[in-house]
Structures are given as C-alpha cells and as structure tokens.
Short mmCIF file of N, CA and C in Angstrom, two decimals:
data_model
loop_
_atom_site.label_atom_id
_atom_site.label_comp_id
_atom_site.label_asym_id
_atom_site.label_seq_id
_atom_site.Cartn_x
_atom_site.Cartn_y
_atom_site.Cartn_z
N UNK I 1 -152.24 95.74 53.47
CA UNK I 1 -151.82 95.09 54.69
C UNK I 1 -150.34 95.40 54.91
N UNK I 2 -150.24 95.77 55.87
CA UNK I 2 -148.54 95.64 56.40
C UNK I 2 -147.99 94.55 55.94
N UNK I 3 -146.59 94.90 56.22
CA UNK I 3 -145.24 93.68 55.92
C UNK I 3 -146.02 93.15 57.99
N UNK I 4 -145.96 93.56 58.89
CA UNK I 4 -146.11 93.00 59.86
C UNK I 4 -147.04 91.97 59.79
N UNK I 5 -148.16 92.89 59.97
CA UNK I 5 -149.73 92.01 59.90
C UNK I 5 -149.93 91.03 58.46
N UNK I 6 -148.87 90.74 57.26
CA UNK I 6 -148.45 90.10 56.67
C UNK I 6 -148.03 88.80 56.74
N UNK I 7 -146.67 89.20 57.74
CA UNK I 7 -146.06 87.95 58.32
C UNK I 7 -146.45 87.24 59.27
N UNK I 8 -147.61 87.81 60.24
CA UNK I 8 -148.84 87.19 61.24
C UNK I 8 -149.23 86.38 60.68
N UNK I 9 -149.89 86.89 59.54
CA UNK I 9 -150.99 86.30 59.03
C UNK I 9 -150.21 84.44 57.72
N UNK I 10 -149.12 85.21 57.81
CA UNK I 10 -148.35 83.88 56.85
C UNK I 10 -147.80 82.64 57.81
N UNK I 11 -148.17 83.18 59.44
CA UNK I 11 -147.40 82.26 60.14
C UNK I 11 -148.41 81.88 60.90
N UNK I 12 -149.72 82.34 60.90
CA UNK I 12 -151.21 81.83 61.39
C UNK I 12 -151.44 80.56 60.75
N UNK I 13 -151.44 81.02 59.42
CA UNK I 13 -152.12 80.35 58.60
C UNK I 13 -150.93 78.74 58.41
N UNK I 14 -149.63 79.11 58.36
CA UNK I 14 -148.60 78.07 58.21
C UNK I 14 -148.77 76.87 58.94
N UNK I 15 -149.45 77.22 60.47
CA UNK I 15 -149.19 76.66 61.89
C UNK I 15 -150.38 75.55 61.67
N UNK I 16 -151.16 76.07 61.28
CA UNK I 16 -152.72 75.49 60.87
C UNK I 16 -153.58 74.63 60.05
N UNK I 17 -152.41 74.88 59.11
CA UNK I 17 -153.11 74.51 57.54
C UNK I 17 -153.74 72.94 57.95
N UNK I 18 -152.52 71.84 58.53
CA UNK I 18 -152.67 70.37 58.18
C UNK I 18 -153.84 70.78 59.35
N UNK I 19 -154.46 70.65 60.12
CA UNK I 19 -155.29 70.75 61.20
C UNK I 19 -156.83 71.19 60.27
N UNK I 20 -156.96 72.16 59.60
CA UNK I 20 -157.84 72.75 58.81
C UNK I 20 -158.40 72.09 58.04
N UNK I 21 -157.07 71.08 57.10
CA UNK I 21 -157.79 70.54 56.23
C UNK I 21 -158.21 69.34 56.74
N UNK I 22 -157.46 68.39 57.68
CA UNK I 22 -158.00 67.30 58.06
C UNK I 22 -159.70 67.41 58.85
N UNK I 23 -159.74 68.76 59.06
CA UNK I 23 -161.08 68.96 59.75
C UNK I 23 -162.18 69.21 58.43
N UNK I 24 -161.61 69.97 57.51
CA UNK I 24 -162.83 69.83 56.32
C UNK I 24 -163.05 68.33 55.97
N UNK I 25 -161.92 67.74 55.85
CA UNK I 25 -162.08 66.12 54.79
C UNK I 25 -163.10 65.60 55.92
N UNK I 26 -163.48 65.96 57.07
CA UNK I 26 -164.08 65.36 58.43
C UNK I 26 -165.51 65.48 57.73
N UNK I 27 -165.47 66.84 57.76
CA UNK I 27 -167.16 67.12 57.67
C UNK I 27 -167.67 66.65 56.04
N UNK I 28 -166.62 67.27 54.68
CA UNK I 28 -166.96 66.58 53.43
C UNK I 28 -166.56 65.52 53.17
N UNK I 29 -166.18 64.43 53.80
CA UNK I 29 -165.48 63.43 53.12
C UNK I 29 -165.00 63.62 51.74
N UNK I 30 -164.14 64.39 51.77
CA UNK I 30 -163.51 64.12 50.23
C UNK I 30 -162.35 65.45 50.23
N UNK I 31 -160.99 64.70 49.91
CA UNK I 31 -159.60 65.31 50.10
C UNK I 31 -159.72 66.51 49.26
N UNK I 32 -160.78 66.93 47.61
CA UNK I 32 -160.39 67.43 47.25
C UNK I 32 -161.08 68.80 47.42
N UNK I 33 -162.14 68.08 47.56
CA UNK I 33 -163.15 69.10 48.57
C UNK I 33 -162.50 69.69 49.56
N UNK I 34 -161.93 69.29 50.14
CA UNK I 34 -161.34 69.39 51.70
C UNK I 34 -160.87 70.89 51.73
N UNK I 35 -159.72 70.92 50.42
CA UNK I 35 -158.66 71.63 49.84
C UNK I 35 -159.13 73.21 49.60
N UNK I 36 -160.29 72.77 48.93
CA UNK I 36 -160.68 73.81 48.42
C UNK I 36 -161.62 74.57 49.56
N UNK I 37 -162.22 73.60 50.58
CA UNK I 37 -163.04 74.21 51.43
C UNK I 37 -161.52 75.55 52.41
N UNK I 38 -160.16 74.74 52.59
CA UNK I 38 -159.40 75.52 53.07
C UNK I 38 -158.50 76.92 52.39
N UNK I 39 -158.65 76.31 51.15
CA UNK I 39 -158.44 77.71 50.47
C UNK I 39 -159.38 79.18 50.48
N UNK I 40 -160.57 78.42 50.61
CA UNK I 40 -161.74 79.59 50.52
C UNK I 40 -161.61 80.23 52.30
N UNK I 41 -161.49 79.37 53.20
CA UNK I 41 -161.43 79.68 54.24
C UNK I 41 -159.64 80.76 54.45
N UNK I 42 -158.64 80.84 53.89
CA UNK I 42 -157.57 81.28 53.92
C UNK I 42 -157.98 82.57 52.97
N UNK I 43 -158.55 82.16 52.18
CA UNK I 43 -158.79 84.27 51.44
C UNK I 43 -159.78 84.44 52.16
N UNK I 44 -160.70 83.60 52.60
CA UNK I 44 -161.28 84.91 53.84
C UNK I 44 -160.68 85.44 55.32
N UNK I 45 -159.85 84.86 55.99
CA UNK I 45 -159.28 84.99 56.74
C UNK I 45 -158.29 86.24 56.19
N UNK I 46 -157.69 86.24 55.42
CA UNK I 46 -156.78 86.86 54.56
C UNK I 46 -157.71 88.48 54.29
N UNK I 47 -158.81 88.66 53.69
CA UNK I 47 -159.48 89.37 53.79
C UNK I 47 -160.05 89.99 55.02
N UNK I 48 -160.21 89.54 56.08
CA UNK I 48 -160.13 90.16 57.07
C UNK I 48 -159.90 89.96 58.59
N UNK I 49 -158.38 90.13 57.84
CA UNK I 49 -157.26 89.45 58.73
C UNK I 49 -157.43 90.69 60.10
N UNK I 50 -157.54 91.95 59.76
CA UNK I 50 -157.97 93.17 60.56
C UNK I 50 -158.63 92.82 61.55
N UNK I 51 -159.68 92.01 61.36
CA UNK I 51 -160.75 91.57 62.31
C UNK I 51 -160.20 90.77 63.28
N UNK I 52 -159.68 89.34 62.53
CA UNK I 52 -159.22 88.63 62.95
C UNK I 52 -157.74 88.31 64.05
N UNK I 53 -157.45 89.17 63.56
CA UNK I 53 -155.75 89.02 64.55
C UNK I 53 -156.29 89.79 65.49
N UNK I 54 -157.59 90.52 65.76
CA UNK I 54 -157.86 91.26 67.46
C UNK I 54 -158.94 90.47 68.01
N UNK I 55 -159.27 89.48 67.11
CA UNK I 55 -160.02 88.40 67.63
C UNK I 55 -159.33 87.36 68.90
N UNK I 56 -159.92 87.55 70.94
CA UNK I 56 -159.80 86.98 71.37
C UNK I 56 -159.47 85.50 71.72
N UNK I 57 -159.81 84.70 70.80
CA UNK I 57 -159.56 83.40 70.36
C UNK I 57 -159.33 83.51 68.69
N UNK I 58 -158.53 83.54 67.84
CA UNK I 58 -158.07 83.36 66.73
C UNK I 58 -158.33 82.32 66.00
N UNK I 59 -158.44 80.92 66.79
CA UNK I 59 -158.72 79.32 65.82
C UNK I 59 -160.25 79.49 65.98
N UNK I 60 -160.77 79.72 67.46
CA UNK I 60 -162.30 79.55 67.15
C UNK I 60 -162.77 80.51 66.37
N UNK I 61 -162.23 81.61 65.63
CA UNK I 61 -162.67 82.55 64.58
C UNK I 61 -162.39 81.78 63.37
N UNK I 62 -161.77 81.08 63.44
CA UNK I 62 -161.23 80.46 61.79
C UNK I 62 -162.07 79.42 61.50
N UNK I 63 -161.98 78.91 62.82
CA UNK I 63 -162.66 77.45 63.03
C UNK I 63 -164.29 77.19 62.75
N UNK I 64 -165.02 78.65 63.26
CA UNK I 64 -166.25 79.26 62.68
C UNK I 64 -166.48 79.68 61.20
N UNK I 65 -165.53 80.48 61.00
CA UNK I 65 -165.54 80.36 59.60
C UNK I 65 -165.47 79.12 58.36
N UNK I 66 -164.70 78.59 58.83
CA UNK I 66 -164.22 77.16 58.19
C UNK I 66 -165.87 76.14 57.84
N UNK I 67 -166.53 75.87 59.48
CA UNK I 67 -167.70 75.45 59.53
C UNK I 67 -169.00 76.43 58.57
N UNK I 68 -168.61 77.27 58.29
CA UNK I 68 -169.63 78.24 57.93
C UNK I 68 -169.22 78.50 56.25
N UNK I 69 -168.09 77.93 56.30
CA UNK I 69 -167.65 77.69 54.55
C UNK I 69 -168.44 76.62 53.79
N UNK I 70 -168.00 75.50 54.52
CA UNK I 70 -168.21 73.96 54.56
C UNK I 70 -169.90 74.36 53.93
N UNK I 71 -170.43 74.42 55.13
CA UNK I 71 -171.97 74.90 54.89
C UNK I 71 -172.76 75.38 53.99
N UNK I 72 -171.96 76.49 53.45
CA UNK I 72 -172.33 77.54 52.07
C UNK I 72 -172.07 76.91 51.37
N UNK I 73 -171.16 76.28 51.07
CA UNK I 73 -170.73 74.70 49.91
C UNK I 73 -171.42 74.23 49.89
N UNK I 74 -172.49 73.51 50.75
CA UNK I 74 -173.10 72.07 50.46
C UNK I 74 -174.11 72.63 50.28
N UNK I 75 -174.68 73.98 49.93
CA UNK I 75 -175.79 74.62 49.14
C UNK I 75 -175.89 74.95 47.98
N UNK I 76 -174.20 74.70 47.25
CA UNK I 76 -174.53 75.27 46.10
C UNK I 76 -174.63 74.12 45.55
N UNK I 77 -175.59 74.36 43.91
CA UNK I 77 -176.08 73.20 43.06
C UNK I 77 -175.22 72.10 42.90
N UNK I 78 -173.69 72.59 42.71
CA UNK I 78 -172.58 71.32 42.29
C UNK I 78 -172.61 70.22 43.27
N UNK I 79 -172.72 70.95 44.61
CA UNK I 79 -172.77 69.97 45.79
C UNK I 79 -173.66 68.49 45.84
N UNK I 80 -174.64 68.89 45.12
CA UNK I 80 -175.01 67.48 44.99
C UNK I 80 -174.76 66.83 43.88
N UNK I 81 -174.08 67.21 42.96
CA UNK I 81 -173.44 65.78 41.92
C UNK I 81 -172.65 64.74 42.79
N UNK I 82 -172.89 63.75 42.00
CA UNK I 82 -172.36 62.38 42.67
C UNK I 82 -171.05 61.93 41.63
N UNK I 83 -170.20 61.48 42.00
CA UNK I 83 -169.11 61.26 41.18
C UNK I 83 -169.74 59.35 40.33
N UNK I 84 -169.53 59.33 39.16
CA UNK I 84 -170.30 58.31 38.96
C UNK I 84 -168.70 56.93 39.42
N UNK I 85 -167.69 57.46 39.90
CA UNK I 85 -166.85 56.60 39.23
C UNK I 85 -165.36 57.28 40.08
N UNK I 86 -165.12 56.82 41.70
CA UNK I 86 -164.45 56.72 42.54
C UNK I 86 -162.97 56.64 42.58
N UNK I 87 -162.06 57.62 41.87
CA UNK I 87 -160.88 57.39 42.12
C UNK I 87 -159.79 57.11 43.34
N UNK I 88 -159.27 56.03 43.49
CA UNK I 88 -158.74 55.90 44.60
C UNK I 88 -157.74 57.64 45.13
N UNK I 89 -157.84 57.62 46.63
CA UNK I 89 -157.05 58.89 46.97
C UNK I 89 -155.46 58.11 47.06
N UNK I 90 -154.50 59.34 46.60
CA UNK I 90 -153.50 59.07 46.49
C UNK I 90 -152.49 60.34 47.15
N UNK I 91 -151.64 59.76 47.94
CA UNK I 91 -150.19 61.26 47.84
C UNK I 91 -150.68 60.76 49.32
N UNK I 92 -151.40 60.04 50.30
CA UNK I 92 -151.26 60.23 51.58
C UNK I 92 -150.93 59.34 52.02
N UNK I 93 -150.93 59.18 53.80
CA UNK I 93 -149.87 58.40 54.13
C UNK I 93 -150.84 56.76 54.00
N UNK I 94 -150.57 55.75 53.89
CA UNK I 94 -151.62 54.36 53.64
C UNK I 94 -151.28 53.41 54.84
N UNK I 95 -151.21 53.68 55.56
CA UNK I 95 -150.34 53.37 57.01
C UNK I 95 -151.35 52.42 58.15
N UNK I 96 -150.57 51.59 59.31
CA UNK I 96 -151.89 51.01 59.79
C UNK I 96 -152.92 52.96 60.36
N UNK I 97 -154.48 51.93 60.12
CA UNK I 97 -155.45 52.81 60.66
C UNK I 97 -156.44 53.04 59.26
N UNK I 98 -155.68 52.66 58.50
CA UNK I 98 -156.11 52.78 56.91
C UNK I 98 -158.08 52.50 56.65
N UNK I 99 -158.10 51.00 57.32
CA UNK I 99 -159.39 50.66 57.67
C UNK I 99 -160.40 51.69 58.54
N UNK I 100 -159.80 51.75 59.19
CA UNK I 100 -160.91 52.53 60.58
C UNK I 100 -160.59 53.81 60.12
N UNK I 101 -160.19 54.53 59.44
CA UNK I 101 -160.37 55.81 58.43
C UNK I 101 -161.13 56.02 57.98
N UNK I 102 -161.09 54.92 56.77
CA UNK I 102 -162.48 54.55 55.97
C UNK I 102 -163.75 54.25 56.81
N UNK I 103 -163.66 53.53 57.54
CA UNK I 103 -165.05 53.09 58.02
C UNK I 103 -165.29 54.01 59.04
N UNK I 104 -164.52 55.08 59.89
CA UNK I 104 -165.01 56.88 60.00
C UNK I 104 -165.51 57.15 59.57
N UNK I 105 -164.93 57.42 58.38
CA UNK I 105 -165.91 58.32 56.96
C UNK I 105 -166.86 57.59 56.70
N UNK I 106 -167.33 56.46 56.76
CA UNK I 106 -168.63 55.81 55.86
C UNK I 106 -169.31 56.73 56.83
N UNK I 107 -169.47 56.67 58.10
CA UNK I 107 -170.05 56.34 59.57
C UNK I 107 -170.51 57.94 59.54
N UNK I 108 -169.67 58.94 59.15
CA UNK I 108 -169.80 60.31 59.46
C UNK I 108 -170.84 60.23 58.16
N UNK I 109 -170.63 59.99 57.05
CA UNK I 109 -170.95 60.46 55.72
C UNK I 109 -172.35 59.64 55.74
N UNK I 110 -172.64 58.97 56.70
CA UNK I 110 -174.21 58.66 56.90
C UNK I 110 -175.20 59.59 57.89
N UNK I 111 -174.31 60.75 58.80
CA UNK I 111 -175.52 61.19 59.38
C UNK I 111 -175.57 62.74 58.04
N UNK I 112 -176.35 63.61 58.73
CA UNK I 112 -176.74 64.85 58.45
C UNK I 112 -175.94 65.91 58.25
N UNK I 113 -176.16 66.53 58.06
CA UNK I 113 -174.72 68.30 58.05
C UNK I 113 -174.92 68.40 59.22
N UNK I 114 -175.91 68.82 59.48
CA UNK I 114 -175.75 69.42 60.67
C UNK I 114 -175.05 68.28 62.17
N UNK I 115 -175.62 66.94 62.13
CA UNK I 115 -175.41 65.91 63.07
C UNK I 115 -173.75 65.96 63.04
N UNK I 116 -173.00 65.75 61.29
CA UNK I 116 -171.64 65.63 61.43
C UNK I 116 -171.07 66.95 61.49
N UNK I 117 -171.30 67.89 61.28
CA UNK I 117 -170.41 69.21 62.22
C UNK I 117 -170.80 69.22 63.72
N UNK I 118 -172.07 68.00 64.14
CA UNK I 118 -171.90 68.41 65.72
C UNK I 118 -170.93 67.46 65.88
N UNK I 119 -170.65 66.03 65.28
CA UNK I 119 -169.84 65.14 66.36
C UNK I 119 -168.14 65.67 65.62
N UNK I 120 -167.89 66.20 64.68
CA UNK I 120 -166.66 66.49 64.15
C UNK I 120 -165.97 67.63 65.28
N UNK I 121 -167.23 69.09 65.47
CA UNK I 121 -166.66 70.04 66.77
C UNK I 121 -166.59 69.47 67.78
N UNK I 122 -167.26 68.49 68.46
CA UNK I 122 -167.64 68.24 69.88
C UNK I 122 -166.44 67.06 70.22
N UNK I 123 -166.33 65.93 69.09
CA UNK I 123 -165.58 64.74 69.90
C UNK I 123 -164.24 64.79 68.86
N UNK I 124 -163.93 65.29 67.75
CA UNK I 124 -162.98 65.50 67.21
C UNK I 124 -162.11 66.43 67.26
N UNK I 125 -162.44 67.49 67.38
CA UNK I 125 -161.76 68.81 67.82
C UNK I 125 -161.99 69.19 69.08
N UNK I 126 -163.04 68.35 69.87
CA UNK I 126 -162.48 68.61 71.29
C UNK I 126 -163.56 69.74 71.76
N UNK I 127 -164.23 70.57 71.00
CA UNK I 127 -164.93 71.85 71.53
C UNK I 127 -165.88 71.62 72.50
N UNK I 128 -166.06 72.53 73.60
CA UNK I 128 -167.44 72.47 74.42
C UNK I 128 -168.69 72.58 74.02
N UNK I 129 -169.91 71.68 74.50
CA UNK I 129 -171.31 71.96 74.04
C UNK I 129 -171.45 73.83 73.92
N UNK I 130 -171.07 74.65 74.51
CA UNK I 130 -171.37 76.20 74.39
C UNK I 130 -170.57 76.53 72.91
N UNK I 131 -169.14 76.51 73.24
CA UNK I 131 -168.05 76.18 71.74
C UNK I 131 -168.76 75.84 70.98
N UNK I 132 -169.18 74.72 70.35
CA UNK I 132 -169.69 74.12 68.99
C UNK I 132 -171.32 75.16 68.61
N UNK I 133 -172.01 75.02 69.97
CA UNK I 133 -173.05 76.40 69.52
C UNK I 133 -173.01 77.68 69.10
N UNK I 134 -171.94 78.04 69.71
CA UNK I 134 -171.44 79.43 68.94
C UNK I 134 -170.91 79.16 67.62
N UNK I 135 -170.36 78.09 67.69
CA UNK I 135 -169.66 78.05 66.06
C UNK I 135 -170.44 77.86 64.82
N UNK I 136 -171.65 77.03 65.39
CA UNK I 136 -172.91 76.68 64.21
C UNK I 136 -174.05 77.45 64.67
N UNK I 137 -173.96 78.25 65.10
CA UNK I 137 -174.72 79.30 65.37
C UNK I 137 -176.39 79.28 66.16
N UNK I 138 -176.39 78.10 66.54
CA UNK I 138 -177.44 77.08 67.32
C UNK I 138 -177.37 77.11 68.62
N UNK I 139 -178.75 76.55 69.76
CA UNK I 139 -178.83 76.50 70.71
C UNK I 139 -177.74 75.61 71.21
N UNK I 140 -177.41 75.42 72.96
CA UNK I 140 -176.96 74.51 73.12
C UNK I 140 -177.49 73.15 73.03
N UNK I 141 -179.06 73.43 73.80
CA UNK I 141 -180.44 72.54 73.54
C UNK I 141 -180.05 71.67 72.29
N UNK I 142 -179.88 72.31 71.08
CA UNK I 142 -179.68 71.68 69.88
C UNK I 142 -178.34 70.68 69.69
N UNK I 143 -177.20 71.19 70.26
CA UNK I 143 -176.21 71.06 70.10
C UNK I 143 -176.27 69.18 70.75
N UNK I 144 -176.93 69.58 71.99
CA UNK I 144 -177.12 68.08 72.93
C UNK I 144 -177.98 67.37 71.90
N UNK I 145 -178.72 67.19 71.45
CA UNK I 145 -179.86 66.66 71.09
C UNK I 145 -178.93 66.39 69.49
N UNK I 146 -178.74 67.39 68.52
CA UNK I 146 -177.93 66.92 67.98
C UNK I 146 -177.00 65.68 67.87
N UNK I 147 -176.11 65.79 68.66
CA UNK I 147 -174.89 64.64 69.07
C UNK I 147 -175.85 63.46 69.71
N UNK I 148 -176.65 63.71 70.81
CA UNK I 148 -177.25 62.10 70.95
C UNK I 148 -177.71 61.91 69.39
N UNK I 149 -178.63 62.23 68.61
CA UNK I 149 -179.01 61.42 67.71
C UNK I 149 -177.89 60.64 66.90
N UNK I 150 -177.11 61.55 66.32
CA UNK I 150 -175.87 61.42 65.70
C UNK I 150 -174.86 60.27 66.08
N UNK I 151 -175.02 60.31 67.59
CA UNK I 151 -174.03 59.45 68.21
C UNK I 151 -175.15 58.15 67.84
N UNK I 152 -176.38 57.95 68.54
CA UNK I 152 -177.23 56.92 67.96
C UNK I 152 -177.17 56.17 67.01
N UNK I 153 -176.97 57.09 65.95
CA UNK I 153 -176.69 56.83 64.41
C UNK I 153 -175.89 56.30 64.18
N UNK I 154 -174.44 56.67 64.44
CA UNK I 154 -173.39 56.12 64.13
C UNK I 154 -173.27 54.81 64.81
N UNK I 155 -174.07 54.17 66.30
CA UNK I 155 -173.70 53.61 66.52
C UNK I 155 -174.58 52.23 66.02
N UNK I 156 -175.67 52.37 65.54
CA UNK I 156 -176.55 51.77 64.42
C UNK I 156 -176.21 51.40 63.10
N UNK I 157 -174.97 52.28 62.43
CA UNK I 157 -174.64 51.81 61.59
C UNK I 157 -173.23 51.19 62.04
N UNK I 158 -172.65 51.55 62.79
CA UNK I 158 -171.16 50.59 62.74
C UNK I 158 -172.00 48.88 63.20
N UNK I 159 -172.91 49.28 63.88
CA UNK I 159 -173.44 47.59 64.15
C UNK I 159 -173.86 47.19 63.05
N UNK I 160 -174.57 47.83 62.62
CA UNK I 160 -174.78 47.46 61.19
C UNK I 160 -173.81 46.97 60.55
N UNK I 161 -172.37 47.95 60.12
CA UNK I 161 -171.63 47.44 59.39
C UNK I 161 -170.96 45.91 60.10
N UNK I 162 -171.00 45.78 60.79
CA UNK I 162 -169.87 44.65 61.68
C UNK I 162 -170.78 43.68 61.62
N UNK I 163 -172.13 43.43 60.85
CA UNK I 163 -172.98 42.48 60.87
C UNK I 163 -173.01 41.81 59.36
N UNK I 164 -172.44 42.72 58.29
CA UNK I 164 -172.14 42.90 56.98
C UNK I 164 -171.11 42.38 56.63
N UNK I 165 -169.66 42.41 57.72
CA UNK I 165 -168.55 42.15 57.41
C UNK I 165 -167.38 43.26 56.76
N UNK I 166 -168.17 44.53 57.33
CA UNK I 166 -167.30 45.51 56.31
C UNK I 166 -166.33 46.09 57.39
#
C-alpha cells in the first residue's frame, strides 16, 4: 500500500472507530465482543482498502461489512457459550441514561439476529428500508416485515418489563 492510500486509510478508519464500535456493542451486546467485532472489521477494510476507497459510499461499505462480520461471529461454536458469571463493564462513561442503556440492551438482546440488525440499521443508524436490504443482503419485503415483528417484540417486552418493575 502507498504512504498515500496509507494515510486515507489511517484517517478513515480514525474518524469512525467510536461510531463502529458503539454499533457492534448494538447488535452483540457485549463491549468486548464489540471490540473485537471492530478489529476484524479494520483488517478487512485494511485488506482491501483498494476496493474500498473507490467505493461510492465508503461507510455503507464498512457498514456492510461490519454487519456481515457480526454475523460470521455468531456462527462460530464459541458464540454460544454463556458467561456463567457477569462482570460489571468498566472504563465507560456511567452518566445519566445509564438505566435506559441497559434496558436497550435487554430489549435488543431479546429479539433475533436478524430482527436486531434490522432495528439497529433502520432506527439507530438511520438507514433506508432499501439501505438496510442491501446491507443484510435481503428483500426489502423482509426488511418491513422484519422491523414490524421486532418492533412488536420490543414493545411486548418493555411492557413486560415496566409490569416487573425493572
């Protein structure tokens, strides 16, 4: 790689990073997961950065990839171990919102892969029903149908939870 297409690529990736990872911890709930889902996504980007820097939209190339990392992760065997024994997260900010963070994540981490990469592209990052289909590689048909259930869901369990006291 060039010193040019070098320093592109060190100031792509610079601009991005906090955005990247807060979008993995979205779809895995879990910071450390998160980390690693953005590292894997940065040596591939890095690997073919060629592609990428003549890529018309640049984030929705990353942003595809990223989703398509996430994905290949939650297939391999490790993915389903369960941690028996919950260390609190630490090093971030504990600030008001602290609650409704957490109870995000319960809320996401109850639908499907596929349901929470639709409502994470669509109402978190903002993408269009066409956007999020290209990115998960699905109809739009799906994409709609997707998010209603999902949205359903979530809104079944936050009633749920607010009936619990949580």
């Amino acid at each position: 790689m060039r010193q040019s297409d070098a320093d592109d690529f060190r100031a792509y990736v610079a601009v991005r990073m906090d955005r990247w990872r807060r979008t993995a911890y979205l779809l895995c709930q879990d910071w450390h997961a998160s980390d690693d889902l953005v590292s894997i996504l940065v040596a591939k980007l890095y690997q073919h950065w060629g592609r990428v820097a003549v890529a018309d939209n640049r984030d929705a190339y990353a942003q595809r990839m990223l989703t398509r990392v996430w994905l290949d992760e939650r297939r391999r065997p490790w993915a389903r171990e369960q941690p028996q024994e919950r260390l609190p997260e630490t090093g971030y900010d504990a600030v008001d919102g602290v609650t409704d963070r957490d109870r995000l994540g319960r809320l996401l981490a109850g639908l499907g892969r596929r349901q929470r990469a639709v409502v994470v592209l669509r109402f978190y990052l903002d993408y269009s029903v066409e956007e999020t289909a290209e990115l998960l590689g699905i109809s739009t048909g799906t994409v709609k149908s997707q998010s209603a259930r999902a949205l359903q869901a979530v809104r079944a369990l936050a009633a749920a939870g607010t009936e619990d006291g949580r």
